[in-house]
PDB file of C-alpha atoms in Angstrom:
ATOM      1  CA  MET Q   1     -22.890  10.220  -6.285  1.00  0.00           C
ATOM      2  CA  LYS Q   2     -23.029   8.648  -2.658  1.00  0.00           C
ATOM      3  CA  GLN Q   3     -22.488   5.167  -3.877  1.00  0.00           C
ATOM      4  CA  GLN Q   4     -19.129   5.972  -5.702  1.00  0.00           C
ATOM      5  CA  THR Q   5     -18.150   8.048  -2.799  1.00  0.00           C
ATOM      6  CA  LYS Q   6     -18.600   5.190  -0.310  1.00  0.00           C
ATOM      7  CA  VAL Q   7     -17.030   2.989  -2.919  1.00  0.00           C
ATOM      8  CA  LEU Q   8     -14.080   4.946  -3.661  1.00  0.00           C
ATOM      9  CA  TYR Q   9     -13.738   5.354   0.555  1.00  0.00           C
ATOM     10  CA  GLU Q  10     -13.761   1.542   0.571  1.00  0.00           C
ATOM     11  CA  LYS Q  11     -10.598   1.275  -1.482  1.00  0.00           C
ATOM     12  CA  MET Q  12      -8.736   3.998  -0.829  1.00  0.00           C
ATOM     13  CA  VAL Q  13      -8.752   2.008   2.992  1.00  0.00           C
ATOM     14  CA  ASP Q  14      -8.480  -1.342   1.303  1.00  0.00           C
ATOM     15  CA  PHE Q  15      -4.854  -0.546  -0.470  1.00  0.00           C
ATOM     16  CA  LYS Q  16      -3.530   1.842   2.842  1.00  0.00           C
ATOM     17  CA  ARG Q  17      -4.377  -1.836   4.672  1.00  0.00           C
ATOM     18  CA  PHE Q  18      -2.645  -4.068   1.537  1.00  0.00           C
ATOM     19  CA  GLY Q  19       0.494  -1.552   2.206  1.00  0.00           C
ATOM     20  CA  THR Q  20       0.570  -1.447   5.662  1.00  0.00           C
ATOM     21  CA  VAL Q  21       0.507  -5.535   5.495  1.00  0.00           C
ATOM     22  CA  LEU Q  22       2.770  -5.692   2.842  1.00  0.00           C
ATOM     23  CA  LEU Q  23       4.938  -2.680   4.462  1.00  0.00           C
ATOM     24  CA  ALA Q  24       5.785  -5.137   6.814  1.00  0.00           C
ATOM     25  CA  VAL Q  25       6.462  -8.210   6.125  1.00  0.00           C
ATOM     26  CA  GLY Q  26       8.944  -6.792   3.915  1.00  0.00           C
ATOM     27  CA  ILE Q  27      10.897  -5.687   7.154  1.00  0.00           C
ATOM     28  CA  PHE Q  28      10.255  -8.780   8.354  1.00  0.00           C
ATOM     29  CA  PHE Q  29      12.534 -10.052   5.117  1.00  0.00           C
ATOM     30  CA  TYR Q  30      14.410  -6.693   5.549  1.00  0.00           C
ATOM     31  CA  LEU Q  31      15.498  -8.227   9.175  1.00  0.00           C
ATOM     32  CA  GLY Q  32      15.651 -11.536   8.242  1.00  0.00           C
ATOM     33  CA  VAL Q  33      18.814  -9.852   6.033  1.00  0.00           C
ATOM     34  CA  ILE Q  34      20.587  -7.804   8.595  1.00  0.00           C
ATOM     35  CA  ILE Q  35      20.536 -10.254  11.345  1.00  0.00           C
ATOM     36  CA  PRO Q  36      23.356 -12.395  11.276  1.00  0.00           C
ATOM     37  CA  VAL Q  37      22.995 -16.064  11.667  1.00  0.00           C
ATOM     38  CA  VAL Q  38      25.313 -18.798  10.650  1.00  0.00           C
ATOM     39  CA  THR Q  39      22.943 -21.057   8.030  1.00  0.00           C
ATOM     40  CA  LYS Q  40      22.847 -18.518   5.921  1.00  0.00           C
ATOM     41  CA  THR Q  41      23.666 -19.323   2.562  1.00  0.00           C
ATOM     42  CA  GLU Q  42      23.992 -16.745  -0.564  1.00  0.00           C
ATOM     43  CA  PHE Q  43      20.693 -18.224  -2.100  1.00  0.00           C
ATOM     44  CA  THR Q  44      19.063 -17.882   1.075  1.00  0.00           C
ATOM     45  CA  LEU Q  45      20.440 -13.929   1.351  1.00  0.00           C
ATOM     46  CA  ASN Q  46      19.874 -13.507  -2.074  1.00  0.00           C
ATOM     47  CA  LEU Q  47      16.111 -14.751  -1.722  1.00  0.00           C
ATOM     48  CA  MET Q  48      15.253 -12.804   1.062  1.00  0.00           C
ATOM     49  CA  VAL Q  49      16.739  -9.553  -0.349  1.00  0.00           C
ATOM     50  CA  LEU Q  50      14.286  -9.952  -3.377  1.00  0.00           C
ATOM     51  CA  ALA Q  51      11.686 -10.973  -1.199  1.00  0.00           C
ATOM     52  CA  SER Q  52      12.332  -7.240   1.041  1.00  0.00           C
ATOM     53  CA  THR Q  53      12.410  -4.911  -2.189  1.00  0.00           C
ATOM     54  CA  SER Q  54       9.606  -6.518  -3.950  1.00  0.00           C
ATOM     55  CA  PHE Q  55       6.988  -6.630  -0.751  1.00  0.00           C
ATOM     56  CA  ILE Q  56       8.212  -2.455   0.053  1.00  0.00           C
ATOM     57  CA  ALA Q  57       8.061  -2.028  -4.058  1.00  0.00           C
ATOM     58  CA  VAL Q  58       4.431  -2.797  -3.897  1.00  0.00           C
ATOM     59  CA  SER Q  59       3.594  -1.818  -0.599  1.00  0.00           C
ATOM     60  CA  ILE Q  60       4.694   1.774  -2.434  1.00  0.00           C
ATOM     61  CA  LEU Q  61       2.834   0.964  -5.246  1.00  0.00           C
ATOM     62  CA  PHE Q  62      -0.474   0.210  -2.806  1.00  0.00           C
ATOM     63  CA  PHE Q  63       0.039   3.555  -1.072  1.00  0.00           C
ATOM     64  CA  ILE Q  64       0.363   5.508  -4.465  1.00  0.00           C
ATOM     65  CA  GLN Q  65      -3.345   4.127  -5.636  1.00  0.00           C
ATOM     66  CA  SER Q  66      -4.367   4.802  -1.887  1.00  0.00           C
ATOM     67  CA  LYS Q  67      -3.592   8.290  -1.934  1.00  0.00           C
ATOM     68  CA  GLN Q  68      -4.927   8.289  -5.524  1.00  0.00           C
ATOM     69  CA  CYS Q  69      -8.853   7.441  -4.356  1.00  0.00           C
ATOM     70  CA  HIS Q  70      -8.275  10.155  -1.600  1.00  0.00           C
ATOM     71  CA  LEU Q  71      -7.470  12.819  -4.086  1.00  0.00           C
ATOM     72  CA  LYS Q  72     -10.458  11.426  -6.221  1.00  0.00           C
ATOM     73  CA  LEU Q  73     -12.427  11.488  -3.031  1.00  0.00           C
ATOM     74  CA  LEU Q  74     -11.560  15.316  -2.429  1.00  0.00           C
ATOM     75  CA  GLU Q  75     -12.482  16.476  -6.229  1.00  0.00           C
ATOM     76  CA  ILE Q  76     -15.874  14.598  -6.211  1.00  0.00           C
ATOM     77  CA  ASP Q  77     -16.518  16.594  -2.433  1.00  0.00           C
ATOM     78  CA  GLU Q  78     -15.674  20.002  -4.178  1.00  0.00           C
ATOM     79  CA  ASN Q  79     -17.668  19.433  -7.353  1.00  0.00           C
ATOM     80  CA  GLU Q  80     -20.813  18.359  -4.627  1.00  0.00           C
ATOM     81  CA  GLU Q  81     -20.210  22.047  -2.791  1.00  0.00           C
ATOM     82  CA  LEU Q  82     -19.981  23.228  -6.202  1.00  0.00           C
ATOM     83  CA  TYR Q  83     -23.394  22.155  -7.389  1.00  0.00           C
ATOM     84  CA  ASN Q  84     -25.183  23.068  -3.460  1.00  0.00           C
TER      85      ASN Q  84
END
């Protein structure tokens, strides 16, 4: 049981880190969209919007996975308390 909780905790932390990094990259691309530059073309603008949206969406998915791992850890903890 301890090994399972350790692995689940490590996954939760990893998902949270991945989500944070992807959120930062998505914000970076979004800043590229809103900061005015003369050399931007329609293609690069659309590409940055797509990249920003994609990174933020995947970031949200990683945060959801992290939350699910956290809920599983709480459930395991409650079950251990019942058996002791």
